Amino acid sequence: MNTPLLLVQIPPKDNQQSQATSAIIETEIIAIAVYGKDIGVPLAVSIQRVFDAEKPFRFPTEITQGVTKTRIVYRYTLAQWHELLEVTTLPTTPAALKQLMIPMLLYMKQNFPDIFNDIEYDREFGPEQYAELIPME
């Protein structure tokens, strides 16, 4: 594993469609960055760590079976993700954060275009550096 994995859990679409637009913005999205033993967790990422052990994330250990790993958990509402992604995908953002946040932004733009399409990101940061994003159910 040369780049971290980014596991993202979004509520099922049928749950989102039944909610009013104002309620959708409060939908909670969980992302877990997984770093293998050959990739240390960069300081810029470790200081962004958020963990809430009250709600379990269905973590597929078979994806990283046999790998020494460090997990960084991000748990935010869509409104909070919007605010976070606005500032962590800029050219001045540390590369370790852009590695996680740019693929997350692109994923959010795809799934919630009305909320995230207004955010620009550092297009000079090459896609080969992006974390591998895996959507989870």
PDB file of C-alpha atoms in Angstrom:
ATOM      1  CA  MET A   1       0.000   0.000   0.000  1.00  0.00           C
ATOM      2  CA  ASN A   2       1.883   3.106  -1.266  1.00  0.00           C
ATOM      3  CA  THR A   3      -0.886   5.594  -0.582  1.00  0.00           C
ATOM      4  CA  PRO A   4      -3.394   5.425   2.250  1.00  0.00           C
ATOM      5  CA  LEU A   5      -6.826   3.900   1.804  1.00  0.00           C
ATOM      6  CA  LEU A   6      -9.800   6.147   2.436  1.00  0.00           C
ATOM      7  CA  LEU A   7     -12.910   4.199   3.436  1.00  0.00           C
ATOM      8  CA  VAL A   8     -16.098   6.261   3.223  1.00  0.00           C
ATOM      9  CA  GLN A   9     -19.478   5.350   4.669  1.00  0.00           C
ATOM     10  CA  ILE A  10     -22.500   7.254   3.358  1.00  0.00           C
ATOM     11  CA  PRO A  11     -26.084   6.450   4.404  1.00  0.00           C
ATOM     12  CA  PRO A  12     -28.135   4.605   1.747  1.00  0.00           C
ATOM     13  CA  LYS A  13     -29.602   6.813  -0.994  1.00  0.00           C
ATOM     14  CA  ASP A  14     -33.199   5.943  -0.047  1.00  0.00           C
ATOM     15  CA  ASN A  15     -32.617   7.451   3.412  1.00  0.00           C
ATOM     16  CA  GLN A  16     -31.229  10.637   1.839  1.00  0.00           C
ATOM     17  CA  GLN A  17     -34.053  11.049  -0.688  1.00  0.00           C
ATOM     18  CA  SER A  18     -36.738  10.882   1.976  1.00  0.00           C
ATOM     19  CA  GLN A  19     -35.190  13.804   3.850  1.00  0.00           C
ATOM     20  CA  ALA A  20     -35.791  17.477   3.177  1.00  0.00           C
ATOM     21  CA  THR A  21     -32.831  19.393   1.723  1.00  0.00           C
ATOM     22  CA  SER A  22     -32.166  21.088   5.069  1.00  0.00           C
ATOM     23  CA  ALA A  23     -31.971  17.682   6.771  1.00  0.00           C
ATOM     24  CA  ILE A  24     -29.615  16.257   4.142  1.00  0.00           C
ATOM     25  CA  ILE A  25     -26.962  18.827   5.055  1.00  0.00           C
ATOM     26  CA  GLU A  26     -26.945  17.292   8.553  1.00  0.00           C
ATOM     27  CA  THR A  27     -26.336  13.776   7.172  1.00  0.00           C
ATOM     28  CA  GLU A  28     -23.281  12.301   8.876  1.00  0.00           C
ATOM     29  CA  ILE A  29     -20.509  10.910   6.673  1.00  0.00           C
ATOM     30  CA  ILE A  30     -17.691   8.832   8.139  1.00  0.00           C
ATOM     31  CA  ALA A  31     -14.276   8.480   6.501  1.00  0.00           C
ATOM     32  CA  ILE A  32     -11.395   6.398   7.799  1.00  0.00           C
ATOM     33  CA  ALA A  33      -7.873   6.899   6.479  1.00  0.00           C
ATOM     34  CA  VAL A  34      -5.844   3.686   6.753  1.00  0.00           C
ATOM     35  CA  TYR A  35      -2.063   3.893   6.651  1.00  0.00           C
ATOM     36  CA  GLY A  36       0.077   0.788   6.118  1.00  0.00           C
ATOM     37  CA  LYS A  37       3.298   0.090   7.990  1.00  0.00           C
ATOM     38  CA  ASP A  38       5.383   1.451   5.100  1.00  0.00           C
ATOM     39  CA  ILE A  39       3.587   4.820   5.269  1.00  0.00           C
ATOM     40  CA  GLY A  40       3.824   6.713   8.530  1.00  0.00           C
ATOM     41  CA  VAL A  41       0.926   8.951   9.466  1.00  0.00           C
ATOM     42  CA  PRO A  42       2.018  12.486   8.563  1.00  0.00           C
ATOM     43  CA  LEU A  43       1.827  15.105  11.303  1.00  0.00           C
ATOM     44  CA  ALA A  44      -0.588  17.219   9.227  1.00  0.00           C
ATOM     45  CA  VAL A  45      -3.029  14.315   9.235  1.00  0.00           C
ATOM     46  CA  SER A  46      -2.565  13.186  12.817  1.00  0.00           C
ATOM     47  CA  ILE A  47      -3.445  16.614  14.202  1.00  0.00           C
ATOM     48  CA  GLN A  48      -6.735  16.476  12.255  1.00  0.00           C
ATOM     49  CA  ARG A  49      -7.737  13.241  14.011  1.00  0.00           C
ATOM     50  CA  VAL A  50     -11.341  12.923  15.124  1.00  0.00           C
ATOM     51  CA  PHE A  51     -12.650   9.796  16.806  1.00  0.00           C
ATOM     52  CA  ASP A  52     -16.076   8.983  18.173  1.00  0.00           C
ATOM     53  CA  ALA A  53     -16.267   5.433  19.497  1.00  0.00           C
ATOM     54  CA  GLU A  54     -20.005   5.569  20.145  1.00  0.00           C
ATOM     55  CA  LYS A  55     -21.008   4.726  16.571  1.00  0.00           C
ATOM     56  CA  PRO A  56     -19.330   1.711  14.945  1.00  0.00           C
ATOM     57  CA  PHE A  57     -17.957   1.879  11.423  1.00  0.00           C
ATOM     58  CA  ARG A  58     -18.306  -1.381   9.540  1.00  0.00           C
ATOM     59  CA  PHE A  59     -14.616  -1.747   8.785  1.00  0.00           C
ATOM     60  CA  PRO A  60     -13.756  -4.415   6.183  1.00  0.00           C
ATOM     61  CA  THR A  61     -10.573  -5.892   7.593  1.00  0.00           C
ATOM     62  CA  GLU A  62     -10.216  -8.138   4.557  1.00  0.00           C
ATOM     63  CA  ILE A  63      -9.203  -5.067   2.519  1.00  0.00           C
ATOM     64  CA  THR A  64      -6.082  -4.539   4.609  1.00  0.00           C
ATOM     65  CA  GLN A  65      -5.652  -8.016   6.044  1.00  0.00           C
ATOM     66  CA  GLY A  66      -2.102  -8.692   7.195  1.00  0.00           C
ATOM     67  CA  VAL A  67      -1.092  -5.036   7.040  1.00  0.00           C
ATOM     68  CA  THR A  68       0.054  -3.113  10.079  1.00  0.00           C
ATOM     69  CA  LYS A  69      -2.248  -0.149   9.995  1.00  0.00           C
ATOM     70  CA  THR A  70      -3.112   3.123  11.638  1.00  0.00           C
ATOM     71  CA  ARG A  71      -6.654   4.413  11.303  1.00  0.00           C
ATOM     72  CA  ILE A  72      -7.630   8.074  11.402  1.00  0.00           C
ATOM     73  CA  VAL A  73     -11.389   8.588  11.716  1.00  0.00           C
ATOM     74  CA  TYR A  74     -13.239  11.630  10.343  1.00  0.00           C
ATOM     75  CA  ARG A  75     -16.927  11.938  11.306  1.00  0.00           C
ATOM     76  CA  TYR A  76     -18.726  15.059  10.088  1.00  0.00           C
ATOM     77  CA  THR A  77     -22.080  16.235   8.799  1.00  0.00           C
ATOM     78  CA  LEU A  78     -22.214  17.363   5.160  1.00  0.00           C
ATOM     79  CA  ALA A  79     -22.127  20.985   6.330  1.00  0.00           C
ATOM     80  CA  GLN A  80     -18.971  20.287   8.355  1.00  0.00           C
ATOM     81  CA  TRP A  81     -17.395  18.338   5.468  1.00  0.00           C
ATOM     82  CA  HIS A  82     -18.051  21.337   3.196  1.00  0.00           C
ATOM     83  CA  GLU A  83     -16.234  23.660   5.576  1.00  0.00           C
ATOM     84  CA  LEU A  84     -13.347  21.204   6.045  1.00  0.00           C
ATOM     85  CA  LEU A  85     -12.900  20.454   2.341  1.00  0.00           C
ATOM     86  CA  GLU A  86     -12.869  24.153   1.429  1.00  0.00           C
ATOM     87  CA  VAL A  87      -9.689  24.665   3.447  1.00  0.00           C
ATOM     88  CA  THR A  88      -7.925  21.288   3.117  1.00  0.00           C
ATOM     89  CA  THR A  89      -7.839  21.083  -0.682  1.00  0.00           C
ATOM     90  CA  LEU A  90      -6.075  24.378  -1.410  1.00  0.00           C
ATOM     91  CA  PRO A  91      -2.579  24.673  -2.943  1.00  0.00           C
ATOM     92  CA  THR A  92      -1.228  25.853   0.441  1.00  0.00           C
ATOM     93  CA  THR A  93      -2.553  22.771   2.284  1.00  0.00           C
ATOM     94  CA  PRO A  94       0.077  20.174   3.316  1.00  0.00           C
ATOM     95  CA  ALA A  95       0.367  17.381   0.745  1.00  0.00           C
ATOM     96  CA  ALA A  96      -0.568  14.696   3.296  1.00  0.00           C
ATOM     97  CA  LEU A  97      -3.960  16.325   3.831  1.00  0.00           C
ATOM     98  CA  LYS A  98      -4.565  16.921   0.129  1.00  0.00           C
ATOM     99  CA  GLN A  99      -3.805  13.235  -0.433  1.00  0.00           C
ATOM    100  CA  LEU A 100      -6.936  12.407   1.591  1.00  0.00           C
ATOM    101  CA  MET A 101      -9.151  15.422   1.105  1.00  0.00           C
ATOM    102  CA  ILE A 102      -9.031  15.922  -2.675  1.00  0.00           C
ATOM    103  CA  PRO A 103     -10.342  12.406  -3.429  1.00  0.00           C
ATOM    104  CA  MET A 104     -12.916  12.924  -0.669  1.00  0.00           C
ATOM    105  CA  LEU A 105     -14.003  16.200  -2.275  1.00  0.00           C
ATOM    106  CA  LEU A 106     -14.298  14.572  -5.698  1.00  0.00           C
ATOM    107  CA  TYR A 107     -16.385  11.797  -4.189  1.00  0.00           C
ATOM    108  CA  MET A 108     -18.632  14.299  -2.416  1.00  0.00           C
ATOM    109  CA  LYS A 109     -19.040  16.318  -5.625  1.00  0.00           C
ATOM    110  CA  GLN A 110     -20.210  13.147  -7.341  1.00  0.00           C
ATOM    111  CA  ASN A 111     -22.662  12.175  -4.578  1.00  0.00           C
ATOM    112  CA  PHE A 112     -23.811  15.613  -3.391  1.00  0.00           C
ATOM    113  CA  PRO A 113     -23.208  18.029  -6.305  1.00  0.00           C
ATOM    114  CA  ASP A 114     -25.618  20.683  -4.994  1.00  0.00           C
ATOM    115  CA  ILE A 115     -23.569  20.970  -1.815  1.00  0.00           C
ATOM    116  CA  PHE A 116     -19.956  20.538  -2.993  1.00  0.00           C
ATOM    117  CA  ASN A 117     -19.703  21.779  -6.599  1.00  0.00           C
ATOM    118  CA  ASP A 118     -18.730  25.287  -5.467  1.00  0.00           C
ATOM    119  CA  ILE A 119     -15.436  24.082  -3.927  1.00  0.00           C
ATOM    120  CA  GLU A 120     -12.255  24.418  -5.965  1.00  0.00           C
ATOM    121  CA  TYR A 121      -9.175  22.318  -5.251  1.00  0.00           C
ATOM    122  CA  ASP A 122      -5.472  22.141  -6.103  1.00  0.00           C
ATOM    123  CA  ARG A 123      -5.570  20.654  -9.609  1.00  0.00           C
ATOM    124  CA  GLU A 124      -1.752  20.640  -9.724  1.00  0.00           C
ATOM    125  CA  PHE A 125      -1.702  17.928  -7.058  1.00  0.00           C
ATOM    126  CA  GLY A 126      -1.479  14.761  -9.154  1.00  0.00           C
ATOM    127  CA  PRO A 127      -4.136  12.032  -8.965  1.00  0.00           C
ATOM    128  CA  GLU A 128      -1.374   9.426  -8.576  1.00  0.00           C
ATOM    129  CA  GLN A 129      -0.828  10.880  -5.095  1.00  0.00           C
ATOM    130  CA  TYR A 130      -4.489  10.529  -4.058  1.00  0.00           C
ATOM    131  CA  ALA A 131      -5.519   8.035  -1.417  1.00  0.00           C
ATOM    132  CA  GLU A 132      -7.494   5.123  -2.808  1.00  0.00           C
ATOM    133  CA  LEU A 133     -11.112   5.859  -1.898  1.00  0.00           C
ATOM    134  CA  ILE A 134     -13.353   2.855  -1.228  1.00  0.00           C
ATOM    135  CA  PRO A 135     -17.077   3.493  -0.683  1.00  0.00           C
ATOM    136  CA  MET A 136     -18.615   1.360   2.064  1.00  0.00           C
ATOM    137  CA  GLU A 137     -22.252   0.457   2.708  1.00  0.00           C
TER     138      GLU A 137
END
